[in-house]
PDB file of N, CA and C in Angstrom:
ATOM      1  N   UNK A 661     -29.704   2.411  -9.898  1.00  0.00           N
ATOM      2  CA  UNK A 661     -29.992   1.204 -10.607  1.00  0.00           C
ATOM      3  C   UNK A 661     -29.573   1.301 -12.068  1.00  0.00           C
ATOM      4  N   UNK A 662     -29.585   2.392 -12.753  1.00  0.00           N
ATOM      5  CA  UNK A 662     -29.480   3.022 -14.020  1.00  0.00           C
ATOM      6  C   UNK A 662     -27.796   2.529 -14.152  1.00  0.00           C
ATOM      7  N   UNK A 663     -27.603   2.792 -13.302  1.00  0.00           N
ATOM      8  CA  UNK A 663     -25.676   2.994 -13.270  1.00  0.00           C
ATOM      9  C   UNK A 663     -24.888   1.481 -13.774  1.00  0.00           C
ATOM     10  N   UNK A 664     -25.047   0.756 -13.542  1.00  0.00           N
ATOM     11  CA  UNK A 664     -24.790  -0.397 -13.403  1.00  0.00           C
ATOM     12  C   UNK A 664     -24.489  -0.948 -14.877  1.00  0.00           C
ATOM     13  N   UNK A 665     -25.675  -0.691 -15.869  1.00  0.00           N
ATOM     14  CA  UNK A 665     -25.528  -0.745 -17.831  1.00  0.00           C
ATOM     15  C   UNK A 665     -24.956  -0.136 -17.889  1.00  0.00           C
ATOM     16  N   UNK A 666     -24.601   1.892 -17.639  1.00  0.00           N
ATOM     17  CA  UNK A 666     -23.482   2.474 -17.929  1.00  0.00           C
ATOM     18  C   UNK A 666     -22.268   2.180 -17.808  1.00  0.00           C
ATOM     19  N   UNK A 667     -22.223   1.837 -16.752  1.00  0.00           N
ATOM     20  CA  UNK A 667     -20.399   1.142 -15.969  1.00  0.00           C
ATOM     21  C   UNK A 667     -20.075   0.282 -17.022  1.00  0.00           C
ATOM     22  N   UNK A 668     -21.013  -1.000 -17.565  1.00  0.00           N
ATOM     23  CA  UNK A 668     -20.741  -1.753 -18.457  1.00  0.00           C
ATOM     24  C   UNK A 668     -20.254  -1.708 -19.679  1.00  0.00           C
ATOM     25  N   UNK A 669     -21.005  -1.041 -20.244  1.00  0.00           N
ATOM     26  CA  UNK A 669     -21.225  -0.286 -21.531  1.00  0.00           C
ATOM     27  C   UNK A 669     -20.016   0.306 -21.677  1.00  0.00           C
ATOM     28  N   UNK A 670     -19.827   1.143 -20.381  1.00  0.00           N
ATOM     29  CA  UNK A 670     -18.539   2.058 -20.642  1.00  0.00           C
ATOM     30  C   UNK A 670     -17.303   1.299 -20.770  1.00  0.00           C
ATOM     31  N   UNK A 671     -16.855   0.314 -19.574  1.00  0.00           N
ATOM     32  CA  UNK A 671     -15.817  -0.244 -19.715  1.00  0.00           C
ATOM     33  C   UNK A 671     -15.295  -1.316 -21.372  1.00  0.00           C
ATOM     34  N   UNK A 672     -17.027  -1.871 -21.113  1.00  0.00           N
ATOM     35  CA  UNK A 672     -16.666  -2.470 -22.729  1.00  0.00           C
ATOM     36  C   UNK A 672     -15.693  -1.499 -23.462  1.00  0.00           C
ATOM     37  N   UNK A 673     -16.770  -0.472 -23.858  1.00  0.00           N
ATOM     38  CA  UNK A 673     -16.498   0.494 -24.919  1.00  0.00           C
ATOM     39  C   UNK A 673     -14.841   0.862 -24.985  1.00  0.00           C
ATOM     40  N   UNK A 674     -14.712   1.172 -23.783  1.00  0.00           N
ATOM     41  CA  UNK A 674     -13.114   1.715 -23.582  1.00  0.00           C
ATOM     42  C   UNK A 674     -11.686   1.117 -23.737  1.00  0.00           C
ATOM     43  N   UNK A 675     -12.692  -0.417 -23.189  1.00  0.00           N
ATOM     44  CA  UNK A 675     -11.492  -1.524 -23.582  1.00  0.00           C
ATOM     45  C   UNK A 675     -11.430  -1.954 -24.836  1.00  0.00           C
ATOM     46  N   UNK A 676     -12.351  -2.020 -25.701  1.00  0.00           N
ATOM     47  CA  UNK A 676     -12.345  -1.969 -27.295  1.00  0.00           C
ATOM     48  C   UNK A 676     -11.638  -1.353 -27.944  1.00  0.00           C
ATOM     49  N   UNK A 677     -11.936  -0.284 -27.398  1.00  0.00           N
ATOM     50  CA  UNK A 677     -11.223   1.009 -28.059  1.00  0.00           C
ATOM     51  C   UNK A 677      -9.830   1.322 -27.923  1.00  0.00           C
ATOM     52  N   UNK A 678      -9.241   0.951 -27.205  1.00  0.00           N
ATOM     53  CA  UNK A 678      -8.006   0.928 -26.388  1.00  0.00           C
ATOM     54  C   UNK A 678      -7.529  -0.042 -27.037  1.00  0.00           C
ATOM     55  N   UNK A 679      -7.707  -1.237 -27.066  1.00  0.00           N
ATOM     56  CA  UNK A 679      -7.394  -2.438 -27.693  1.00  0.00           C
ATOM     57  C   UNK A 679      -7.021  -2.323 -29.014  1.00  0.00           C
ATOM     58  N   UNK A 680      -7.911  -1.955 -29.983  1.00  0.00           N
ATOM     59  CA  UNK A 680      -8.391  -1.592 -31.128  1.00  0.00           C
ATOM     60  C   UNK A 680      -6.892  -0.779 -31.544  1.00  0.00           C
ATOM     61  N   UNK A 681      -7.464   0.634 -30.874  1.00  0.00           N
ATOM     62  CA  UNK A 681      -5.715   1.151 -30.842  1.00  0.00           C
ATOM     63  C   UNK A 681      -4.718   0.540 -31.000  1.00  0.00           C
ATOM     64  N   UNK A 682      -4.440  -0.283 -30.000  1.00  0.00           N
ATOM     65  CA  UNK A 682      -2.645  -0.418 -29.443  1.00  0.00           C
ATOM     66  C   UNK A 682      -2.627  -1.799 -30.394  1.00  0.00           C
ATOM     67  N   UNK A 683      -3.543  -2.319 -30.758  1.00  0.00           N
ATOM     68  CA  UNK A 683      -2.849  -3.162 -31.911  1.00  0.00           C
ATOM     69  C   UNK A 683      -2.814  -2.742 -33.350  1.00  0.00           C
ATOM     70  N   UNK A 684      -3.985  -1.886 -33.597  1.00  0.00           N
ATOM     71  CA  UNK A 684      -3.611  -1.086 -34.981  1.00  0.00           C
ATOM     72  C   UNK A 684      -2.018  -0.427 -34.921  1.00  0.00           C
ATOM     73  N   UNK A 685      -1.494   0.235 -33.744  1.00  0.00           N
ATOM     74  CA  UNK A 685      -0.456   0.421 -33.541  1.00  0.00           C
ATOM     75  C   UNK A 685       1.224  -0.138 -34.034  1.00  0.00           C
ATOM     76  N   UNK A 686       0.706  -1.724 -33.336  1.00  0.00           N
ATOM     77  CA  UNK A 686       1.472  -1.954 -33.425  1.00  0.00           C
ATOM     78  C   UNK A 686       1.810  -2.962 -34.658  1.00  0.00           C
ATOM     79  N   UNK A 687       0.869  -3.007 -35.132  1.00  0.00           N
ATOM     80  CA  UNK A 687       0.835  -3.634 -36.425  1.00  0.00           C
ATOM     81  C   UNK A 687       1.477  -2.782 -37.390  1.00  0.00           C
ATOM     82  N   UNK A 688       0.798  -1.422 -37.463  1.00  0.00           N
ATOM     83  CA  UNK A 688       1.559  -0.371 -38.361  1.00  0.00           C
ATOM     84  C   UNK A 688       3.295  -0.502 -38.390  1.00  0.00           C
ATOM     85  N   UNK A 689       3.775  -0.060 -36.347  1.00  0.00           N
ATOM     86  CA  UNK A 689       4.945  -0.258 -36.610  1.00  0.00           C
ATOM     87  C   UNK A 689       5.772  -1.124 -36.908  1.00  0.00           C
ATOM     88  N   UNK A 690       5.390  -2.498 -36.892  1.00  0.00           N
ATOM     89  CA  UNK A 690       5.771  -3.675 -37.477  1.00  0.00           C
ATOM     90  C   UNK A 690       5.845  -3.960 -38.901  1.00  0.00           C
ATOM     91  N   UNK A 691       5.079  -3.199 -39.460  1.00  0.00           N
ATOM     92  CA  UNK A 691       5.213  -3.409 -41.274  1.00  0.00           C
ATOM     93  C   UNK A 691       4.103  -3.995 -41.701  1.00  0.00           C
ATOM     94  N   UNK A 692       3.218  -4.861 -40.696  1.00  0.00           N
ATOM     95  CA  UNK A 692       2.442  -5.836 -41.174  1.00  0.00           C
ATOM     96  C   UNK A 692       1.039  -5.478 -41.450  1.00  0.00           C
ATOM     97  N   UNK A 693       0.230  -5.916 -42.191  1.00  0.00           N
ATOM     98  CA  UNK A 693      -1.025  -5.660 -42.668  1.00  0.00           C
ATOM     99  C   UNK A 693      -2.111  -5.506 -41.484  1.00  0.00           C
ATOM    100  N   UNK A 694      -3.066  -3.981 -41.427  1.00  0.00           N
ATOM    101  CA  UNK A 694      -3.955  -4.060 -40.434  1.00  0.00           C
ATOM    102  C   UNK A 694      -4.847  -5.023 -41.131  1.00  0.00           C
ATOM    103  N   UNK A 695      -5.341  -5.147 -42.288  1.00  0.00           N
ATOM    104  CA  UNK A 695      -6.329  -5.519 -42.705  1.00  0.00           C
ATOM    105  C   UNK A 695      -6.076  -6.215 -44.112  1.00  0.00           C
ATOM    106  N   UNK A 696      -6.416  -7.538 -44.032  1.00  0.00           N
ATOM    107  CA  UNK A 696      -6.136  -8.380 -45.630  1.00  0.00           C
ATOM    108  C   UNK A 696      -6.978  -7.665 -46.327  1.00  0.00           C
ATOM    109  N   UNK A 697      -6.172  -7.495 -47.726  1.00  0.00           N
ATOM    110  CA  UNK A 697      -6.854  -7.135 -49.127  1.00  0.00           C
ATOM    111  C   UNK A 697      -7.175  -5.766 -49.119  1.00  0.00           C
ATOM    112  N   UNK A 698      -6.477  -4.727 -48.012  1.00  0.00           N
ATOM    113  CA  UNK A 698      -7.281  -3.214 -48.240  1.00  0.00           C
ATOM    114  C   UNK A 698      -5.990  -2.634 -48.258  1.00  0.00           C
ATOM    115  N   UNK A 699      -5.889  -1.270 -48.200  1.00  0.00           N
ATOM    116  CA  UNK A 699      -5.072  -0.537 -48.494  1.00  0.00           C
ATOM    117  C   UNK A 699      -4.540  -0.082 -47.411  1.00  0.00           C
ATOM    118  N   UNK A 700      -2.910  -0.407 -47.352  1.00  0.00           N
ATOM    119  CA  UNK A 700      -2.509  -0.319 -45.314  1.00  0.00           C
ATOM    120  C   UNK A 700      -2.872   1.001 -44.973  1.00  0.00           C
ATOM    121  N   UNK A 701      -2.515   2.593 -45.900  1.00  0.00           N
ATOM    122  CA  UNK A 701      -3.243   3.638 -45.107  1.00  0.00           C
ATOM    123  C   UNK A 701      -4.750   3.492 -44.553  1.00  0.00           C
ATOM    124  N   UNK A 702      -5.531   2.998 -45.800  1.00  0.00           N
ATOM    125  CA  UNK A 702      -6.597   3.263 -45.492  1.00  0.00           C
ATOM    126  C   UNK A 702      -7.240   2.177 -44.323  1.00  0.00           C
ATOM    127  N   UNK A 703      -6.655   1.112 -44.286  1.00  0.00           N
ATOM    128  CA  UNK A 703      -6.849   0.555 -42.963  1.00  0.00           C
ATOM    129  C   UNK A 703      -6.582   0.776 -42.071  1.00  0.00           C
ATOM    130  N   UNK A 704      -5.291   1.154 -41.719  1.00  0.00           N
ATOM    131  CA  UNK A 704      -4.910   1.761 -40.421  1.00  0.00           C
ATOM    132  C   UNK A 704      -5.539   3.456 -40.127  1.00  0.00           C
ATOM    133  N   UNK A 705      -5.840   4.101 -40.965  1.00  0.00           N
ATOM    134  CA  UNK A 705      -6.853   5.218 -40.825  1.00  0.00           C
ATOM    135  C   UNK A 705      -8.150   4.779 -40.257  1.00  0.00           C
ATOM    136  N   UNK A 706      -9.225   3.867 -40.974  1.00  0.00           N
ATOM    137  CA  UNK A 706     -10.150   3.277 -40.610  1.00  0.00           C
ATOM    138  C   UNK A 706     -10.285   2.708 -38.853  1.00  0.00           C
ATOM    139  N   UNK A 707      -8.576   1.807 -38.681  1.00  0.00           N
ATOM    140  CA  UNK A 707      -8.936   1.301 -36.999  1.00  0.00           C
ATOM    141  C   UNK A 707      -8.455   2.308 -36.212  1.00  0.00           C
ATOM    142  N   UNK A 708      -8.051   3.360 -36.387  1.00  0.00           N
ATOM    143  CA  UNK A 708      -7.539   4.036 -35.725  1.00  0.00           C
ATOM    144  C   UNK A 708      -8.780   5.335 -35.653  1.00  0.00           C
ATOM    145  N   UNK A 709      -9.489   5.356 -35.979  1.00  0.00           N
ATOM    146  CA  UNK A 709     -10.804   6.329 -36.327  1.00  0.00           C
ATOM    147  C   UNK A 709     -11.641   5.444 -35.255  1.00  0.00           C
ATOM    148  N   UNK A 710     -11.514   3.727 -35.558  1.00  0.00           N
ATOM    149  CA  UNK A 710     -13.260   3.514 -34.872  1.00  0.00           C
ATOM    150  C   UNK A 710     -12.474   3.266 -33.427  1.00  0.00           C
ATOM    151  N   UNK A 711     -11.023   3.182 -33.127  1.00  0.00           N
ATOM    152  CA  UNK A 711     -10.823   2.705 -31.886  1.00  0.00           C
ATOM    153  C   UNK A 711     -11.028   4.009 -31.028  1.00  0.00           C
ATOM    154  N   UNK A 712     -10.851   5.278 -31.594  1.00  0.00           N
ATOM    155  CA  UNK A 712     -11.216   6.614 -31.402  1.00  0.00           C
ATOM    156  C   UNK A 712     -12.469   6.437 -30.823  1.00  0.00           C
ATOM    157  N   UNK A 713     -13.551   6.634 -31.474  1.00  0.00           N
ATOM    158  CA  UNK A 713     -14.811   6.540 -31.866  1.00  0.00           C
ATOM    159  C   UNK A 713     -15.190   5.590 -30.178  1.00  0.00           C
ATOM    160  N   UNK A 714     -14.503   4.177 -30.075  1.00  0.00           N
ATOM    161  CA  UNK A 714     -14.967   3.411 -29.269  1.00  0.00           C
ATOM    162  C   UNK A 714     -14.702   4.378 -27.904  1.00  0.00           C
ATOM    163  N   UNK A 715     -13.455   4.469 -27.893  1.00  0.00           N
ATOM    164  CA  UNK A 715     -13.011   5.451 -26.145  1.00  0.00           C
ATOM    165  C   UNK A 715     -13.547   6.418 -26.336  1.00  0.00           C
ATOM    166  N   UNK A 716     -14.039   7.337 -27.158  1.00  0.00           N
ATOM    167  CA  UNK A 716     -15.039   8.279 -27.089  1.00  0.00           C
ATOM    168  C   UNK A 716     -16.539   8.118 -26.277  1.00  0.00           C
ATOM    169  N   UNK A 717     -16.890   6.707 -27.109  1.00  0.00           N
ATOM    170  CA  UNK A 717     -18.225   6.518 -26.657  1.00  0.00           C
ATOM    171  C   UNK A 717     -18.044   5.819 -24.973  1.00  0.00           C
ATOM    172  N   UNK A 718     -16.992   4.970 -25.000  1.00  0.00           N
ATOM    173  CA  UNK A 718     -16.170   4.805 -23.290  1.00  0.00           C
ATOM    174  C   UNK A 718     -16.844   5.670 -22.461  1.00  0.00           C
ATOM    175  N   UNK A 719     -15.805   6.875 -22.835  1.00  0.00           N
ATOM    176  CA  UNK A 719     -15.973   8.075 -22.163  1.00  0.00           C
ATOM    177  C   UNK A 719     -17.270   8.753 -21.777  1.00  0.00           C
ATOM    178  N   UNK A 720     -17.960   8.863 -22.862  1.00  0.00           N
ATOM    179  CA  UNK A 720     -19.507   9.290 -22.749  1.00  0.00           C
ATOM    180  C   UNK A 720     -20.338   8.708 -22.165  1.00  0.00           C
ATOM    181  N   UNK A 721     -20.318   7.375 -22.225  1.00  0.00           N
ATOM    182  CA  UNK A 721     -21.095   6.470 -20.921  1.00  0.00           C
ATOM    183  C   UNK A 721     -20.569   6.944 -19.634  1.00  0.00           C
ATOM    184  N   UNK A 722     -19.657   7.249 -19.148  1.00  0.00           N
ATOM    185  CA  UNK A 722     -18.962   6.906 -17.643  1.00  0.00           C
ATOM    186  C   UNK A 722     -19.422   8.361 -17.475  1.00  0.00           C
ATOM    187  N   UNK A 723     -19.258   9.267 -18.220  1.00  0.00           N
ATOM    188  CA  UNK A 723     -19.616  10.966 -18.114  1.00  0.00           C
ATOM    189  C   UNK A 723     -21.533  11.016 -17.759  1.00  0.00           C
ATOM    190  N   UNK A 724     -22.534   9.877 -18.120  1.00  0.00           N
ATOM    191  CA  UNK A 724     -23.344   9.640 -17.713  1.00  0.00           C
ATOM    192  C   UNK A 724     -24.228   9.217 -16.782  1.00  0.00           C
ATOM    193  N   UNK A 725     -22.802   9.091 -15.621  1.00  0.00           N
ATOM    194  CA  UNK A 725     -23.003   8.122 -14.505  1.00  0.00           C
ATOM    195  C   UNK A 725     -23.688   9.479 -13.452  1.00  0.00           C
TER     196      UNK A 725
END
């Protein structure tokens, strides 16, 4: 019964994170701004840390099952 919030949780998490990624990605290689008004390293450091962070926590839910 427990399983069911994990599965959830997890897939959210993973698809966030994943997401998060592949457009910080591709924004970088495009030239274009991850984030108005901040500093492109430090933005693209920042989404590329929490999209980390998200498939991490992905991962750790589904490792809970």
């Amino acid at each position: 019964m427990e399983s069911g919030p994990a599965i959830f949780a997890g897939t959210a998490f993973a698809l966030f994170g994943g997401a998060l990624l592949l457009w910080t990605t591709v924004r970088v290689r495009q030239g274009e701004p991850v984030a108005l008004g901040v500093a492109p390293r430090a933005a693209a450091a920042f989404a590329g840390l929490a999209g980390a962070a998200f498939l991490v926590l992905g991962v750790w839910c589904f490792g809970r099952l």
